[in-house]
């Protein structure tokens, strides 16, 4: 069974019964080891034209501005040796300010915002840096247990520059009281590791008089993607 | 200097529009090769289809080298991404990878998966897969067969993935 997390684990276990959907999807057999470095080979680069400038500003996708607290969300993408992960794809998606996703599967009784899709993408720069302009998402209820509400969060998907670096995570906001009751956030066993999913308020990275600033640095696995060997 | 990794979290149920790529289910290469199609179905521990998963694949180019994105390409070479349908099925078009035991590296994300499941789909007969030194940990194990896609007509390979229970697919520690 993969239900026991060990001290020092960074990732959550597959089986975390408090998060109900894991119960029938977590493998029961032990994971099999691949030779070290098997997934740490360079993946093909994402062409620059894959991303357009406007893709990183989620407040410009409608006829007018979306509702909500405007925010600049920026940070750096690093590997475990603290080297920048350059020219790498970061994709985000989030609920609108009312806590509703622009997604056919979201049945929460909160309004859609015609000026907000909640979807963005960007390529990191040569310093591993990225920057989005968006709005703060709302919290929303879900079916996991009675009175379950997800804390405010933004989904992050990092393609990485090697298969080992592929990471999907969620970014949370400092001081959110819903973090304490959220099984997804709390599935990460180590308190310090959990804290690394929380952005920090950094007002000076915002836009004076217009947008709050939050910083969120992301560290991917692997640091050994080597030049082509074959 | 080392820094600590950011933990993984589930992709959740609302990723589709955000992660859907134009022509994402077809891996492109800067070279020609044998066209192959991988089809399969994801099943959970109750035998129900996993209808809200994201399946991604990386692989070698047909020549056996690492794929390189051509200057004119619109997406990264050698990579495919597709969501499962309501019946849990998916379909990926690609070219036969190079190497003596050609395979796709697969990552599966879904609601209820707090981190990606890592597995492989081998597009080769069982003896070639058994001979892959990368699978030494599965020597003699019948579970190795869960990694072998079944060849059908027309370059079609069928590979079902069981997340949990009887016939559970082999997943790798990453």
CSV table of C-alpha atoms in Angstrom, one decimal:
chain,number,residue,atom,x,y,z
A,1,UNK,CA,0.0,0.0,0.0
A,2,UNK,CA,1.1,3.5,-0.7
A,3,UNK,CA,-0.8,5.0,2.2
A,4,UNK,CA,2.0,5.6,4.6
A,5,UNK,CA,4.0,8.8,4.1
A,6,UNK,CA,7.5,8.9,5.5
A,7,UNK,CA,9.0,11.8,7.5
A,8,UNK,CA,10.7,14.1,5.1
A,9,UNK,CA,8.5,13.2,2.1
A,10,UNK,CA,7.9,16.2,0.0
A,11,UNK,CA,5.1,14.9,-2.2
A,12,UNK,CA,1.7,13.7,-0.8
A,13,UNK,CA,1.1,9.9,-0.7
A,14,UNK,CA,-1.2,8.5,-3.5
A,15,UNK,CA,-3.7,7.3,-0.9
A,16,UNK,CA,-4.9,10.0,1.4
A,17,UNK,CA,-8.4,8.9,2.5
A,18,UNK,CA,-9.4,12.4,3.7
A,19,UNK,CA,-9.3,13.4,0.1
A,20,UNK,CA,-12.0,10.9,-1.0
A,21,UNK,CA,-11.1,10.7,-4.7
A,22,UNK,CA,-7.8,9.1,-3.9
A,23,UNK,CA,-9.4,6.0,-2.5
A,24,UNK,CA,-10.1,4.3,-5.8
A,25,UNK,CA,-7.3,5.8,-7.8
A,26,UNK,CA,-4.3,5.2,-5.6
A,27,UNK,CA,-2.2,2.3,-6.7
A,28,UNK,CA,-1.9,-0.5,-4.1
A,29,UNK,CA,1.2,-2.2,-5.3
A,30,UNK,CA,4.6,-0.8,-4.4
A,31,UNK,CA,6.1,1.6,-6.9
A,32,UNK,CA,8.9,0.1,-9.0
A,33,UNK,CA,12.3,1.8,-9.2
A,34,UNK,CA,13.7,2.9,-12.5
A,35,UNK,CA,17.4,3.3,-12.9
A,36,UNK,CA,18.6,6.6,-11.5
A,37,UNK,CA,18.3,9.3,-14.0
A,38,UNK,CA,15.9,7.4,-16.3
A,39,UNK,CA,13.5,10.3,-16.5
A,40,UNK,CA,16.2,13.0,-16.3
A,41,UNK,CA,16.9,13.5,-20.0
A,42,UNK,CA,16.4,16.7,-21.9
A,43,UNK,CA,12.9,17.1,-23.4
A,44,UNK,CA,12.5,19.1,-26.7
A,45,UNK,CA,12.1,22.8,-26.1
A,46,UNK,CA,8.9,24.7,-26.4
A,47,UNK,CA,9.0,27.0,-29.4
A,48,UNK,CA,8.8,30.7,-28.5
A,49,UNK,CA,5.7,31.1,-30.7
A,50,UNK,CA,3.8,28.7,-28.5
A,51,UNK,CA,3.1,31.5,-26.1
A,52,UNK,CA,1.9,35.0,-26.9
A,53,UNK,CA,2.4,38.1,-24.8
A,54,UNK,CA,-1.3,38.4,-23.9
A,55,UNK,CA,-1.5,34.8,-22.6
A,56,UNK,CA,0.1,35.9,-19.3
A,57,UNK,CA,-2.3,38.8,-18.6
A,58,UNK,CA,-5.6,37.2,-17.6
A,59,UNK,CA,-7.2,40.6,-17.1
A,60,UNK,CA,-7.1,41.4,-20.8
A,61,UNK,CA,-9.0,38.5,-22.2
A,62,UNK,CA,-12.5,40.0,-22.2
A,63,UNK,CA,-14.1,43.2,-23.5
A,64,UNK,CA,-13.5,44.8,-20.2
A,65,UNK,CA,-11.7,44.0,-16.9
A,66,UNK,CA,-12.7,41.0,-14.8
A,67,UNK,CA,-14.2,41.5,-11.4
A,68,UNK,CA,-11.9,40.9,-8.4
A,69,UNK,CA,-8.8,42.0,-6.7
A,70,UNK,CA,-6.2,42.5,-9.5
A,71,UNK,CA,-2.8,41.0,-8.7
A,72,UNK,CA,0.6,40.5,-10.3
A,73,UNK,CA,1.8,37.0,-9.7
A,74,UNK,CA,5.5,36.5,-10.3
A,75,UNK,CA,8.4,34.3,-9.3
A,76,UNK,CA,11.2,32.1,-10.5
A,77,UNK,CA,11.3,28.5,-11.7
A,78,UNK,CA,14.4,26.7,-10.3
A,79,UNK,CA,15.8,23.2,-10.1
A,80,UNK,CA,17.0,21.5,-7.0
A,81,UNK,CA,20.5,23.0,-7.5
A,82,UNK,CA,18.9,26.5,-7.5
A,83,UNK,CA,19.6,26.9,-11.2
A,84,UNK,CA,17.0,28.7,-13.3
A,85,UNK,CA,14.8,26.5,-15.5
A,86,UNK,CA,14.9,28.6,-18.6
A,87,UNK,CA,12.4,29.0,-21.5
A,88,UNK,CA,10.1,26.5,-19.8
A,89,UNK,CA,6.3,26.4,-20.0
A,90,UNK,CA,4.2,27.5,-17.0
A,91,UNK,CA,0.4,27.1,-17.4
A,92,UNK,CA,-2.1,28.3,-14.9
A,93,UNK,CA,-5.9,28.0,-14.3
A,94,UNK,CA,-8.1,29.3,-11.6
A,95,UNK,CA,-11.6,30.2,-10.5
A,96,UNK,CA,-13.0,33.7,-10.9
A,97,UNK,CA,-13.5,36.1,-8.1
A,98,UNK,CA,-16.8,34.5,-7.2
A,99,UNK,CA,-15.2,31.0,-6.9
A,100,UNK,CA,-16.4,29.6,-10.3
A,101,UNK,CA,-14.4,28.0,-13.0
A,102,UNK,CA,-15.2,28.7,-16.6
A,103,UNK,CA,-15.5,24.9,-17.1
A,104,UNK,CA,-18.5,22.8,-18.1
A,105,UNK,CA,-17.9,20.5,-15.1
A,106,UNK,CA,-18.2,23.3,-12.5
A,107,UNK,CA,-21.8,23.4,-11.2
A,108,UNK,CA,-21.1,25.7,-8.2
A,109,UNK,CA,-24.0,28.2,-8.0
A,110,UNK,CA,-21.8,31.3,-8.4
A,111,UNK,CA,-21.7,33.6,-11.5
A,112,UNK,CA,-19.4,33.2,-14.4
A,113,UNK,CA,-17.5,36.4,-15.3
A,114,UNK,CA,-17.8,37.0,-19.1
A,115,UNK,CA,-14.5,38.8,-18.9
A,116,UNK,CA,-12.5,36.1,-17.3
A,117,UNK,CA,-11.4,32.6,-18.5
A,118,UNK,CA,-9.0,32.0,-15.6
A,119,UNK,CA,-6.4,30.5,-18.1
A,120,UNK,CA,-2.9,31.7,-18.7
A,121,UNK,CA,0.5,30.5,-20.0
A,122,UNK,CA,4.0,31.9,-20.1
A,123,UNK,CA,7.6,30.8,-20.9
A,124,UNK,CA,10.1,31.5,-18.2
A,125,UNK,CA,12.9,34.0,-19.1
A,126,UNK,CA,16.7,33.3,-19.0
A,127,UNK,CA,16.6,33.9,-15.2
A,128,UNK,CA,13.8,31.3,-14.8
A,129,UNK,CA,11.4,34.3,-14.1
A,130,UNK,CA,7.7,34.4,-14.9
A,131,UNK,CA,5.0,37.0,-14.4
A,132,UNK,CA,1.2,36.8,-14.7
A,133,UNK,CA,-1.4,39.5,-14.2
A,134,UNK,CA,-4.7,38.1,-12.9
A,135,UNK,CA,-7.3,38.5,-10.2
A,136,UNK,CA,-7.5,36.8,-6.8
A,137,UNK,CA,-9.6,33.6,-7.2
A,138,UNK,CA,-12.6,33.0,-4.8
A,139,UNK,CA,-12.9,30.1,-2.5
A,140,UNK,CA,-15.6,27.5,-3.4
A,141,UNK,CA,-17.4,24.6,-1.8
A,142,UNK,CA,-16.9,21.0,-3.0
A,143,UNK,CA,-18.3,17.6,-2.3
A,144,UNK,CA,-15.5,16.0,-0.4
A,145,UNK,CA,-17.1,16.2,3.0
A,146,UNK,CA,-19.7,18.3,4.9
A,147,UNK,CA,-19.0,22.0,4.7
A,148,UNK,CA,-15.9,21.4,2.6
A,149,UNK,CA,-14.5,24.5,0.9
A,150,UNK,CA,-11.3,24.8,-1.1
A,151,UNK,CA,-9.0,27.6,0.0
A,152,UNK,CA,-8.3,30.2,-2.6
A,153,UNK,CA,-5.8,28.7,-5.0
A,154,UNK,CA,-4.3,28.9,-8.5
A,155,UNK,CA,-3.4,25.7,-10.3
A,156,UNK,CA,0.1,25.6,-11.8
A,157,UNK,CA,1.4,23.2,-14.4
A,158,UNK,CA,5.2,23.1,-15.2
A,159,UNK,CA,6.3,21.1,-18.2
A,160,UNK,CA,9.9,21.4,-17.1
A,161,UNK,CA,12.9,20.8,-19.4
A,162,UNK,CA,13.1,17.0,-18.6
A,163,UNK,CA,10.4,14.5,-18.0
A,164,UNK,CA,11.5,14.2,-14.4
A,165,UNK,CA,10.7,17.9,-13.9
A,166,UNK,CA,7.1,17.7,-14.9
A,167,UNK,CA,5.1,19.2,-12.0
A,168,UNK,CA,1.5,20.0,-11.3
A,169,UNK,CA,0.7,21.9,-8.1
A,170,UNK,CA,-1.5,24.5,-6.5
A,171,UNK,CA,-0.5,27.9,-5.1
A,172,UNK,CA,-2.2,29.2,-2.0
A,173,UNK,CA,-2.5,32.5,-0.3
A,174,UNK,CA,-1.0,33.5,3.1
A,175,UNK,CA,-3.3,33.6,6.1
A,176,UNK,CA,-6.2,31.7,4.5
A,177,UNK,CA,-8.2,30.1,7.3
A,178,UNK,CA,-9.5,27.4,4.9
A,179,UNK,CA,-6.0,25.9,4.6
A,180,UNK,CA,-6.5,24.2,8.0
A,181,UNK,CA,-9.4,22.1,6.7
A,182,UNK,CA,-8.3,21.4,3.2
A,183,UNK,CA,-7.3,17.7,2.6
A,184,UNK,CA,-5.5,18.5,-0.7
A,185,UNK,CA,-3.2,21.1,1.0
A,186,UNK,CA,-2.8,18.9,4.1
A,187,UNK,CA,-2.0,15.8,2.1
A,188,UNK,CA,1.6,17.1,2.0
A,189,UNK,CA,3.0,15.5,5.1
A,190,UNK,CA,5.8,18.0,5.9
A,191,UNK,CA,4.8,21.4,7.3
A,192,UNK,CA,7.7,23.2,5.7
A,193,UNK,CA,6.9,21.6,2.3
A,194,UNK,CA,3.3,22.7,2.7
A,195,UNK,CA,4.5,26.2,3.3
A,196,UNK,CA,6.3,26.2,0.0
A,197,UNK,CA,3.0,26.1,-1.8
A,198,UNK,CA,2.0,29.5,-0.2
A,199,UNK,CA,2.8,32.7,-2.1
A,200,UNK,CA,4.1,35.6,-0.3
A,201,UNK,CA,2.7,39.1,-0.4
A,202,UNK,CA,5.2,41.4,-2.1
A,203,UNK,CA,3.5,44.7,-2.6
A,204,UNK,CA,6.4,46.2,-4.5
A,205,UNK,CA,6.1,43.6,-7.2
A,206,UNK,CA,2.5,44.8,-7.9
A,207,UNK,CA,1.5,47.9,-9.7
A,208,UNK,CA,1.1,51.0,-7.6
A,209,UNK,CA,-2.5,52.0,-7.2
A,210,UNK,CA,-3.7,49.1,-9.4
A,211,UNK,CA,-2.6,45.6,-8.5
A,212,UNK,CA,-1.4,43.6,-5.5
A,213,UNK,CA,1.9,41.8,-5.8
A,214,UNK,CA,2.4,38.1,-4.9
A,215,UNK,CA,5.6,36.1,-5.3
A,216,UNK,CA,5.7,32.4,-5.8
A,217,UNK,CA,9.0,30.6,-6.5
A,218,UNK,CA,8.7,27.0,-7.8
A,219,UNK,CA,11.4,24.3,-7.5
A,220,UNK,CA,11.3,21.3,-9.8
A,221,UNK,CA,13.0,17.9,-9.4
A,222,UNK,CA,16.1,16.9,-11.2
A,223,UNK,CA,19.2,18.9,-11.9
A,224,UNK,CA,21.1,16.6,-14.1
A,225,UNK,CA,19.5,16.9,-17.5
A,226,UNK,CA,22.6,16.5,-19.5
A,227,UNK,CA,23.4,17.3,-23.1
A,228,UNK,CA,22.3,14.7,-25.7
A,229,UNK,CA,24.1,11.4,-25.2
A,230,UNK,CA,22.8,9.2,-28.0
B,1,UNK,CA,23.5,25.2,-3.1
B,2,UNK,CA,20.4,23.2,-3.1
B,3,UNK,CA,16.8,24.2,-2.6
B,4,UNK,CA,13.8,22.1,-1.6
B,5,UNK,CA,11.3,20.9,-4.2
B,6,UNK,CA,7.8,22.3,-4.4
B,7,UNK,CA,5.3,19.6,-3.5
B,8,UNK,CA,2.9,18.1,-6.1
B,9,UNK,CA,-0.9,18.6,-5.9
B,10,UNK,CA,-3.7,17.2,-7.9
B,11,UNK,CA,-4.6,18.6,-11.3
B,12,UNK,CA,-8.2,18.5,-10.1
B,13,UNK,CA,-11.3,18.3,-12.4
B,14,UNK,CA,-11.1,21.7,-14.1
B,15,UNK,CA,-7.8,21.6,-16.1
B,16,UNK,CA,-9.2,20.8,-19.6
B,17,UNK,CA,-9.4,24.1,-21.3
B,18,UNK,CA,-6.2,25.3,-19.7
B,19,UNK,CA,-4.1,22.3,-20.7
B,20,UNK,CA,-5.6,21.4,-24.0
B,21,UNK,CA,-3.2,22.0,-26.8
B,22,UNK,CA,-4.0,22.4,-30.5
B,23,UNK,CA,-3.1,19.0,-32.0
B,24,UNK,CA,-1.8,18.0,-28.6
B,25,UNK,CA,-2.6,14.3,-29.1
B,26,UNK,CA,-0.2,14.0,-32.0
B,27,UNK,CA,3.6,14.0,-31.3
B,28,UNK,CA,5.5,15.7,-34.0
B,29,UNK,CA,9.1,15.2,-35.1
B,30,UNK,CA,11.6,16.7,-37.4
B,31,UNK,CA,12.1,13.4,-39.1
B,32,UNK,CA,10.0,10.7,-40.8
B,33,UNK,CA,9.2,7.3,-39.2
B,34,UNK,CA,6.7,4.5,-38.8
B,35,UNK,CA,3.4,5.9,-37.8
B,36,UNK,CA,1.9,4.3,-34.7
B,37,UNK,CA,-1.3,4.9,-32.7
B,38,UNK,CA,-1.6,4.2,-29.0
B,39,UNK,CA,-5.1,3.7,-27.7
B,40,UNK,CA,-6.1,2.7,-24.3
B,41,UNK,CA,-8.5,3.1,-21.4
B,42,UNK,CA,-8.0,4.1,-17.8
B,43,UNK,CA,-9.8,2.1,-15.1
B,44,UNK,CA,-10.0,2.8,-11.4
B,45,UNK,CA,-10.1,0.4,-8.4
B,46,UNK,CA,-13.9,-0.2,-8.9
B,47,UNK,CA,-13.5,-1.0,-12.6
B,48,UNK,CA,-15.0,2.4,-13.6
B,49,UNK,CA,-13.5,4.5,-16.4
B,50,UNK,CA,-11.3,7.4,-15.3
B,51,UNK,CA,-13.0,10.1,-17.3
B,52,UNK,CA,-11.1,13.1,-16.2
B,53,UNK,CA,-7.4,12.2,-16.6
B,54,UNK,CA,-4.6,13.8,-18.5
B,55,UNK,CA,-2.2,11.5,-20.3
B,56,UNK,CA,1.2,12.7,-21.4
B,57,UNK,CA,4.1,11.0,-23.3
B,58,UNK,CA,7.7,11.6,-24.0
B,59,UNK,CA,9.9,9.4,-26.2
B,60,UNK,CA,12.9,9.1,-28.4
B,61,UNK,CA,12.7,10.1,-32.1
B,62,UNK,CA,12.5,7.3,-34.7
B,63,UNK,CA,16.3,7.6,-35.2
B,64,UNK,CA,16.9,6.9,-31.5
B,65,UNK,CA,18.0,10.4,-30.8
B,66,UNK,CA,16.4,12.9,-28.5
B,67,UNK,CA,13.7,14.8,-30.4
B,68,UNK,CA,14.5,18.3,-31.3
B,69,UNK,CA,12.0,21.0,-32.0
B,70,UNK,CA,12.2,22.3,-35.5
B,71,UNK,CA,12.4,26.0,-36.1
B,72,UNK,CA,9.0,26.0,-37.8
B,73,UNK,CA,7.3,23.8,-35.1
B,74,UNK,CA,4.3,25.0,-33.2
B,75,UNK,CA,4.8,22.8,-30.2
B,76,UNK,CA,7.6,20.8,-28.5
B,77,UNK,CA,8.8,17.7,-30.5
B,78,UNK,CA,8.3,14.2,-29.3
B,79,UNK,CA,5.7,15.1,-26.7
B,80,UNK,CA,2.0,14.3,-26.7
B,81,UNK,CA,-0.8,15.4,-24.3
B,82,UNK,CA,-4.4,14.2,-24.3
B,83,UNK,CA,-7.3,14.1,-21.9
B,84,UNK,CA,-9.3,10.9,-21.4
B,85,UNK,CA,-12.9,10.8,-22.8
B,86,UNK,CA,-16.0,10.0,-20.8
B,87,UNK,CA,-15.4,6.3,-21.2
B,88,UNK,CA,-11.8,6.6,-19.9
B,89,UNK,CA,-10.3,6.1,-23.4
B,90,UNK,CA,-7.5,8.1,-25.0
B,91,UNK,CA,-5.7,8.1,-28.3
B,92,UNK,CA,-2.2,9.3,-29.2
B,93,UNK,CA,-0.6,9.4,-32.6
B,94,UNK,CA,3.1,9.3,-32.8
B,95,UNK,CA,6.1,7.7,-34.6
B,96,UNK,CA,7.7,4.5,-33.4
B,97,UNK,CA,10.5,5.5,-31.0
B,98,UNK,CA,14.0,4.3,-31.7
B,99,UNK,CA,15.9,1.9,-29.5
B,100,UNK,CA,15.9,-1.9,-28.9
B,101,UNK,CA,12.9,-1.7,-26.6
B,102,UNK,CA,10.9,1.2,-27.9
B,103,UNK,CA,8.6,2.8,-25.4
B,104,UNK,CA,6.8,5.9,-24.3
B,105,UNK,CA,7.4,7.5,-20.9
B,106,UNK,CA,3.9,8.2,-19.6
B,107,UNK,CA,2.7,10.6,-16.9
B,108,UNK,CA,-0.9,10.4,-15.8
B,109,UNK,CA,-2.6,13.3,-13.9
B,110,UNK,CA,-6.2,13.3,-12.6
B,111,UNK,CA,-8.5,14.4,-9.8
B,112,UNK,CA,-7.7,12.0,-6.9
B,113,UNK,CA,-4.1,11.7,-8.0
B,114,UNK,CA,-2.1,14.0,-5.6
B,115,UNK,CA,1.0,13.4,-7.8
B,116,UNK,CA,1.5,12.1,-11.3
B,117,UNK,CA,1.5,8.4,-11.9
B,118,UNK,CA,4.6,7.5,-14.0
B,119,UNK,CA,4.6,4.4,-16.2
B,120,UNK,CA,5.7,3.2,-19.6
B,121,UNK,CA,4.0,1.9,-22.7
B,122,UNK,CA,6.3,-0.4,-24.6
B,123,UNK,CA,5.6,-0.8,-28.3
B,124,UNK,CA,7.6,-4.0,-28.6
B,125,UNK,CA,7.1,-7.7,-28.1
B,126,UNK,CA,7.5,-9.1,-24.6
B,127,UNK,CA,11.0,-10.6,-25.1
B,128,UNK,CA,12.4,-7.3,-26.1
B,129,UNK,CA,10.8,-5.6,-23.1
B,130,UNK,CA,12.1,-8.3,-20.8
B,131,UNK,CA,15.6,-7.6,-22.2
B,132,UNK,CA,15.4,-3.9,-21.4
B,133,UNK,CA,18.0,-3.4,-18.6
B,134,UNK,CA,15.9,-0.5,-17.4
B,135,UNK,CA,13.3,-2.9,-16.2
B,136,UNK,CA,15.7,-5.1,-14.1
B,137,UNK,CA,13.5,-4.5,-11.1
B,138,UNK,CA,10.7,-6.5,-12.8
B,139,UNK,CA,12.8,-9.5,-14.0
B,140,UNK,CA,10.6,-12.6,-13.8
B,141,UNK,CA,7.6,-10.6,-12.7
B,142,UNK,CA,4.3,-11.2,-14.6
B,143,UNK,CA,3.4,-7.6,-13.8
B,144,UNK,CA,5.9,-6.5,-16.5
B,145,UNK,CA,3.1,-7.4,-19.0
B,146,UNK,CA,1.1,-4.4,-17.9
B,147,UNK,CA,3.7,-2.3,-19.6
B,148,UNK,CA,3.5,-4.1,-23.0
B,149,UNK,CA,1.0,-2.6,-25.5
B,150,UNK,CA,-0.7,-5.2,-27.7
B,151,UNK,CA,0.0,-4.7,-31.4
B,152,UNK,CA,-3.1,-4.8,-33.7
B,153,UNK,CA,-3.5,-4.0,-37.4
B,154,UNK,CA,-2.5,-0.7,-39.0
B,155,UNK,CA,0.1,0.4,-36.5
B,156,UNK,CA,-2.4,0.4,-33.7
B,157,UNK,CA,-1.2,-0.5,-30.2
B,158,UNK,CA,-3.7,-1.1,-27.4
B,159,UNK,CA,-2.7,-0.4,-23.8
B,160,UNK,CA,-5.1,-0.2,-20.9
B,161,UNK,CA,-4.1,1.2,-17.5
B,162,UNK,CA,-5.5,-0.1,-14.2
B,163,UNK,CA,-4.8,2.4,-11.5
B,164,UNK,CA,-5.7,0.1,-8.6
B,165,UNK,CA,-6.5,-3.6,-7.9
B,166,UNK,CA,-6.5,-6.7,-10.0
B,167,UNK,CA,-4.1,-6.4,-12.9
B,168,UNK,CA,-2.8,-3.1,-11.6
B,169,UNK,CA,-0.4,-1.4,-13.9
B,170,UNK,CA,3.2,-1.0,-12.9
B,171,UNK,CA,3.9,2.5,-11.8
B,172,UNK,CA,7.4,3.9,-11.2
B,173,UNK,CA,8.9,5.9,-8.4
B,174,UNK,CA,10.0,9.2,-9.9
